[in-house]
Coordinates of C-alpha atoms and ligand atoms in Angstrom, one line a residue:
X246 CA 0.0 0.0 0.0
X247 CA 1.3 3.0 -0.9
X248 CA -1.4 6.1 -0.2
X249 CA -1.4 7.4 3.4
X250 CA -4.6 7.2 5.8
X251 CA -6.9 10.0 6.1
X252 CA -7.9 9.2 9.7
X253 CA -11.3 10.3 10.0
X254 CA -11.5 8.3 13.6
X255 CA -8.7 9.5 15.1
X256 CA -9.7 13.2 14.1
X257 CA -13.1 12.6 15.7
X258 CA -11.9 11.9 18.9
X259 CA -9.4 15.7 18.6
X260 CA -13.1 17.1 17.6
X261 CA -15.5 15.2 20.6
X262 CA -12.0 16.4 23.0
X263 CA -12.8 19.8 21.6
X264 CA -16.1 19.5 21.9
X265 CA -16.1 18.6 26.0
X266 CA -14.1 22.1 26.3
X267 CA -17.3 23.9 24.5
X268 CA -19.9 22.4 26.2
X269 CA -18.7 22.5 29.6
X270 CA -18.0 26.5 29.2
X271 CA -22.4 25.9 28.0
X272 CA -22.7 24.4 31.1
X273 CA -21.2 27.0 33.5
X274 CA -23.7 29.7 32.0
X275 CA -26.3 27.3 32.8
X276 CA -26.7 26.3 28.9
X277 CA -26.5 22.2 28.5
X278 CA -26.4 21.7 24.8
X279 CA -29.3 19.0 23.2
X280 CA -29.7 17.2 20.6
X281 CA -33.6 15.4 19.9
X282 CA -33.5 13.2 17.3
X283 CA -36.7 11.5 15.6
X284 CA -35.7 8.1 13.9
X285 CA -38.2 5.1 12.8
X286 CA -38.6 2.7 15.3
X287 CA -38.4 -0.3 12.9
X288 CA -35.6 0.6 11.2
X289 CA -32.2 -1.6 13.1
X290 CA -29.6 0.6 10.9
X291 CA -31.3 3.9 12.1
X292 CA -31.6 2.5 15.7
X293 CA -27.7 1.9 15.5
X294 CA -26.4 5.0 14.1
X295 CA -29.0 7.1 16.7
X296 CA -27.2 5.0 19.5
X297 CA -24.3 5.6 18.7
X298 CA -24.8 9.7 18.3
X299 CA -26.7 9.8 21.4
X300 CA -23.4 8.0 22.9
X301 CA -21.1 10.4 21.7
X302 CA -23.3 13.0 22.6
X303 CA -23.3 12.2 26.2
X304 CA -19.6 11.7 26.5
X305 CA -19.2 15.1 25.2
X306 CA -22.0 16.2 28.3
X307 CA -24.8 16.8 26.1
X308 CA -28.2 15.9 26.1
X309 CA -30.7 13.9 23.9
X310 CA -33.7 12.4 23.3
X311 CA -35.0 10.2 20.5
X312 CA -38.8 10.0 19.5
X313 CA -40.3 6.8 17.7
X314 CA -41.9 7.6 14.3
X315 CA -43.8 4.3 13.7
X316 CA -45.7 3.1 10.9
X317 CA -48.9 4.7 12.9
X318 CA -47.6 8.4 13.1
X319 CA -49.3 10.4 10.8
X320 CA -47.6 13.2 8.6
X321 CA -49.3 15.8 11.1
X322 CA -48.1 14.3 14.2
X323 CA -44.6 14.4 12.6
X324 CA -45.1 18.2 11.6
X325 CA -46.6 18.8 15.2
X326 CA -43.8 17.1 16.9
X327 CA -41.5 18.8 15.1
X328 CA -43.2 22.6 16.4
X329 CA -42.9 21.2 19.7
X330 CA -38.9 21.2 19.7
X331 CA -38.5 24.0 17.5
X332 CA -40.7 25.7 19.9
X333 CA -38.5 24.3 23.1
X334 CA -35.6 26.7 23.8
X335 CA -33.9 24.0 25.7
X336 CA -33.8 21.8 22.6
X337 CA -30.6 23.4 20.5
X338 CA -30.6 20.7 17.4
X339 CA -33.5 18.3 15.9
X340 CA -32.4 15.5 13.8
X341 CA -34.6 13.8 11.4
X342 CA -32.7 10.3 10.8
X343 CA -32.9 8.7 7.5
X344 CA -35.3 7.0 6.2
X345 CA -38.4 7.7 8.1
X346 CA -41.5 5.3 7.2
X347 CA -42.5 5.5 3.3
X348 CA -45.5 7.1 4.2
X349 CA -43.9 9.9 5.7
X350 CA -42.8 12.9 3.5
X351 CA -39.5 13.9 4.8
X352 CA -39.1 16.5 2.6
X353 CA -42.4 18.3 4.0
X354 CA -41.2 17.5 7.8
X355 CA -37.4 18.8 6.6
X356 CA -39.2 22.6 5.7
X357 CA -41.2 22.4 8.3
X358 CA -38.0 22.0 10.5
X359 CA -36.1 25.1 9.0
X360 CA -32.5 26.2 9.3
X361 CA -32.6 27.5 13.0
X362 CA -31.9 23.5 14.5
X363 CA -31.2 21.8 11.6
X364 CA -28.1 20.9 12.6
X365 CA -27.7 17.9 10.0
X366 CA -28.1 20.9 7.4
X367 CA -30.3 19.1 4.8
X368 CA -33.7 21.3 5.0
X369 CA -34.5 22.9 2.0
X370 CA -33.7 25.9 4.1
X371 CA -30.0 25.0 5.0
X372 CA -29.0 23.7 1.4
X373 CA -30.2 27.5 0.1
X374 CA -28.0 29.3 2.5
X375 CA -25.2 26.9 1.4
X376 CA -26.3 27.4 -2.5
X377 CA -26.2 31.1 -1.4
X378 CA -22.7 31.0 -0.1
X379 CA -24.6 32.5 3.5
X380 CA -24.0 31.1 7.1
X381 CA -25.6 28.4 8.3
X382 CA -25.5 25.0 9.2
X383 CA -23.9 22.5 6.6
X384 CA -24.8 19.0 5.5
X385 CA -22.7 16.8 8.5
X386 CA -21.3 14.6 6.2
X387 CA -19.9 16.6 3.7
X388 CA -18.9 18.6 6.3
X389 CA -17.0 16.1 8.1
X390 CA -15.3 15.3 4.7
X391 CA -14.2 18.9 4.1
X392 CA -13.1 18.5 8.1
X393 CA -10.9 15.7 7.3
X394 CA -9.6 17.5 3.9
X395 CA -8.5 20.8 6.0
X396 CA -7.0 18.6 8.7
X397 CA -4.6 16.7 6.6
X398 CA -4.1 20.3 5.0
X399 CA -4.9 18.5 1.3
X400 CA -4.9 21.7 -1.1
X401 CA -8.0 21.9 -2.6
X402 CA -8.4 25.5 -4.7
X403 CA -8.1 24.9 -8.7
X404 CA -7.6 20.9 -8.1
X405 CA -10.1 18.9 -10.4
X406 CA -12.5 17.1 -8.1
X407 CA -14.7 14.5 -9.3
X408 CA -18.3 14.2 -6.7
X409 CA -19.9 10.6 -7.4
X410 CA -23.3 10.8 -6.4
X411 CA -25.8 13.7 -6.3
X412 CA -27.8 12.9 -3.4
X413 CA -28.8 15.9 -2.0
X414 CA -27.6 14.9 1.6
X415 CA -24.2 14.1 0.1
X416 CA -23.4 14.5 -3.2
X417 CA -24.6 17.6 -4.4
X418 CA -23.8 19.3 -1.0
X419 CA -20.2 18.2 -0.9
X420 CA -19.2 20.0 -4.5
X421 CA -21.2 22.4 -3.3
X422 CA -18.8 23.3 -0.1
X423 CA -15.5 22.0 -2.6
X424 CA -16.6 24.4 -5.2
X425 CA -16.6 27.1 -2.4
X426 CA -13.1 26.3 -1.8
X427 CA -12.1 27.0 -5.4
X428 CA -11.9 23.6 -6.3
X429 CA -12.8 22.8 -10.3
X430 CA -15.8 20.1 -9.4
X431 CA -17.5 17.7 -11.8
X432 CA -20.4 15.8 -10.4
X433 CA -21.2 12.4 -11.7
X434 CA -24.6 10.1 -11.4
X435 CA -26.5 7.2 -12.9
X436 CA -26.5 8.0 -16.1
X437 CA -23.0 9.5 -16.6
X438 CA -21.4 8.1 -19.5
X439 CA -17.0 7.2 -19.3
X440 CA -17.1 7.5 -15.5
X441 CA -13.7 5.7 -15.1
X442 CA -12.2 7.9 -17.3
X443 CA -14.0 10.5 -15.9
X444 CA -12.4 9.4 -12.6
X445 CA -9.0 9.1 -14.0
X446 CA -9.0 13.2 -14.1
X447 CA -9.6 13.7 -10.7
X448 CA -7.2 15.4 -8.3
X449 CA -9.7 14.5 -5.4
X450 CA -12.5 11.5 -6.1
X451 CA -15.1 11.7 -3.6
X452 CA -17.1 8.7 -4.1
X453 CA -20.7 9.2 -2.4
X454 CA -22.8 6.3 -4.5
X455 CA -23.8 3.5 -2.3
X456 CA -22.2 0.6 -4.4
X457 CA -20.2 -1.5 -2.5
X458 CA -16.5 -1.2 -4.4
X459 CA -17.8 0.3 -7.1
X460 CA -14.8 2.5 -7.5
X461 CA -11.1 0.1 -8.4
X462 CA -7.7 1.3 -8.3
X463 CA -7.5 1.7 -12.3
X464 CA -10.6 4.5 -11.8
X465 CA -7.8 6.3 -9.7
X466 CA -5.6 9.0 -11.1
X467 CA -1.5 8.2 -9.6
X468 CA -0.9 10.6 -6.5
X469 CA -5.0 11.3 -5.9
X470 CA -6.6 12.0 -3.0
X471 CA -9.5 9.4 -2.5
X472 CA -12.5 10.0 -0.3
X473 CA -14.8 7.1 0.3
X474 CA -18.3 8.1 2.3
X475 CA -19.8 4.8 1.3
X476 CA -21.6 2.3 3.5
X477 CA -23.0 -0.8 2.1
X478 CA -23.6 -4.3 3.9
X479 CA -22.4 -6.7 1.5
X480 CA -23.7 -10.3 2.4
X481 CA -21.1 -12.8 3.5
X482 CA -18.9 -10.0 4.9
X483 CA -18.6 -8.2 8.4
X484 CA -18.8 -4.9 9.4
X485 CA -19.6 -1.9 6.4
X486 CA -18.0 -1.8 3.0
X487 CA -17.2 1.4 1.3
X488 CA -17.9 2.2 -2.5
X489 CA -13.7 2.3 -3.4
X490 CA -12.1 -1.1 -3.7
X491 CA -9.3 0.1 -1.3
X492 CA -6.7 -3.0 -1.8
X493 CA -6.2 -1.5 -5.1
X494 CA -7.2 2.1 -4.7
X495 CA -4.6 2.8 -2.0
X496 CA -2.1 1.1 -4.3
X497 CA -2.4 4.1 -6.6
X498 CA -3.6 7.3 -4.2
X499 CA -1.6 9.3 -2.4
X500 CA -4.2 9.3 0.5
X501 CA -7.5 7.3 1.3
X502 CA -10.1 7.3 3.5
X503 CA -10.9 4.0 5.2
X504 CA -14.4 2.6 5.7
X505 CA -14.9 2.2 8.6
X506 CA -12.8 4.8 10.5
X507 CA -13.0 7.9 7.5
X508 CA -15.6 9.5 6.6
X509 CA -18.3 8.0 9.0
X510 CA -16.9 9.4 12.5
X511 CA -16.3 12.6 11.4
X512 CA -20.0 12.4 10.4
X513 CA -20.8 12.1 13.3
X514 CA -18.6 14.7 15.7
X515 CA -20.1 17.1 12.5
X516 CA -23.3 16.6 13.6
X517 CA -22.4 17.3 17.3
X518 CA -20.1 20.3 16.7
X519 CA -23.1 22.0 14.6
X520 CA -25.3 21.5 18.0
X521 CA -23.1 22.9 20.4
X522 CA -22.7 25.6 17.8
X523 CA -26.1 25.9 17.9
X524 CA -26.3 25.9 22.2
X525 CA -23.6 28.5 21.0
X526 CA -25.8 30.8 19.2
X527 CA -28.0 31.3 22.3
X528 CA -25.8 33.3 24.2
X529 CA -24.9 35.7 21.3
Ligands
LIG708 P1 -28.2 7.9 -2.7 O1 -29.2 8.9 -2.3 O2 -28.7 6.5 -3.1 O3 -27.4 8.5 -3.9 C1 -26.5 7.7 -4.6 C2 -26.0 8.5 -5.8 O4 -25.1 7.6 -6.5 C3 -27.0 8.9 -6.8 O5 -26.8 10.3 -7.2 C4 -26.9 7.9 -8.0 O6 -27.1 8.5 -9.2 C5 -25.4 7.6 -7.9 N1 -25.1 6.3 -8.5 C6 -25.8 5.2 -8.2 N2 -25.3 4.2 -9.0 C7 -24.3 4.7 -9.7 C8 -23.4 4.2 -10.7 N3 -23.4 2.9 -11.1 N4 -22.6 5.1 -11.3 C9 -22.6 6.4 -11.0 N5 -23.4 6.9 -10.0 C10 -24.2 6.1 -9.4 O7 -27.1 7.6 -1.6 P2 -26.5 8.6 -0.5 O8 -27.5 8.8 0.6 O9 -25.9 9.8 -1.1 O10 -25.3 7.7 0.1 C11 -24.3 7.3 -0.7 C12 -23.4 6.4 0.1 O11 -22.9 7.1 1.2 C13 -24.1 5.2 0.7 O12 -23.2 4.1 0.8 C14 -24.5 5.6 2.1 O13 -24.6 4.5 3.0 C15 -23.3 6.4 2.4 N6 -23.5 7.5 3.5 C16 -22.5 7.6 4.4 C17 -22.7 8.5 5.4 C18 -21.6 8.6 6.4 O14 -21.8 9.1 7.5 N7 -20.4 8.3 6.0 C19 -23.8 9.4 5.4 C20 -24.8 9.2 4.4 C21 -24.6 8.3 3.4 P3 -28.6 9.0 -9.7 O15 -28.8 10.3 -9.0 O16 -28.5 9.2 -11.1 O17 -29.6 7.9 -9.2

């Protein structure tokens, strides 16, 4: 192997440490920073990942609670609930975990949430301020990607930057904050035609596409920095697989993101830095 680690674990444990120093200065002005989060109670993978941000919350001192959205809660209780925490000053961030039941629409709930607590940034609300270049909370894991980027100081203006994916909690979001930093950026999708080549050109390759391995070391230009936010359970194997074949993409990058321990924790200690920034915002 010859790329380098980009150590998104090890850089979310500097960031929760960081994070203990901001929210106990909260605490002594009588602020405890909290984070609700509304997941669907059926959903193992949801249950998981709310676990483990409620455990990392609390390590860092801050609050949390997590509401059931079952196949019996209707769109307006969801809406409804939703006022209730915006409404609650001791609530500082509301997260809506992904997915919620299919008869839910998210999208409806995610403007009815609006920028102030959105601290995941993905309400129609948040993505404008970030189209619009304004403050405001940004998308947690693009965020934690641009985290990891500044932290292994990996230049970014005028590099060409290839985005696969265009989700719009991911993708599209993450050119979005590389194109802010002057970076040349290509998106890519379904239906975009030479994508290894495509790939080839790319000083940074973020891959965001929910393939598992999708992406092999011949996709990767010599000397590129390779970011891998995939998950995917792949049958027969343990633990999470990431969209970039990394036995032969970390032959040919200069540095790599592991899955697990890149993109994922930093993710995370995103989403928990934009609360306490939010906690933050109450004493201004
Ligand atoms: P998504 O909403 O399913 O979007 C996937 C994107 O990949 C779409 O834009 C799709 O194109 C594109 N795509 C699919 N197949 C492709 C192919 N063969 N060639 C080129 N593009 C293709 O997924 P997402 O929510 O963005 O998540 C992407 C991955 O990141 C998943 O593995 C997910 O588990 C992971 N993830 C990780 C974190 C984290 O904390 N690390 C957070 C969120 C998601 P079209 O638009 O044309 O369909």
């Amino acid at each position: 192997m010859s790329a380098q680690i980009l150590d998104g674990l090890a850089l979310s444990r500097i960031v929760r440490e960081s994070l203990k120093v901001r929210v106990d200065a909260l605490r002594e002005k009588g602020i405890i920073p909290r984070l609700d989060v509304l997941v669907a109670a059926q959903d193992p993978a949801s249950l998981a990942y709310v676990k483990m941000k409620h455990t990392w919350a609390a390590k860092a001192g801050m609050q949390g609670e997590s509401y059931d959205v079952t196949a019996d809660t209707t769109q307006q209780q969801l809406i409804d609930k939703i006022g209730e925490l915006n409404a609650n000053p001791l609530v500082h961030g509301i997260l809506l975990q992904h997915p919620l039941p299919a008869h839910l629409d998210e999208q409806e709930a995610l403007i009815a949430l609006g920028a102030e607590k959105d601290v995941d940034g993905i309400a129609p609300q948040s993505l404008g301020r970030l189209v619009a270049d304004l403050p405001g909370f940004r998308c947690a894991t693009p965020l934690g990607i641009m985290k990891i980027l500044e932290h292994y100081q990996i230049p970014i203006q005028g590099k060409r930057v290839v985005v696969i994916g265009r989700s719009v909690i991911l993708g599209k979001p993450a050119a979005l904050m590389l194109l802010q930093k002057h970076a040349t950026v290509t998106i890519a999708h379904s239906r975009t035609v030479d994508l290894p080549d495509l790939c080839r050109e790319a000083d940074i390759l973020v891959a965001a596409v929910g393939r598992a391995e999708m992406v092999k070391g011949d996709w990767v230009k010599p000397g590129a920095v390779v970011i891998d936010a995939g998950y995917n359970k792949v049958e027969g194997r343990k633990g999470d697989v990431g969209d970039v074949e990394f036995e032969s993409a970390s032959q040919v990058a200069s540095w790599i993101t592991p899955v697990p321990g890149g993109v994922g924790p930093m993710t995370v200690a995103s989403l928990l830095s934009n609360a306490v920034e939010s906690a933050e915002k109450t004493l201004a």
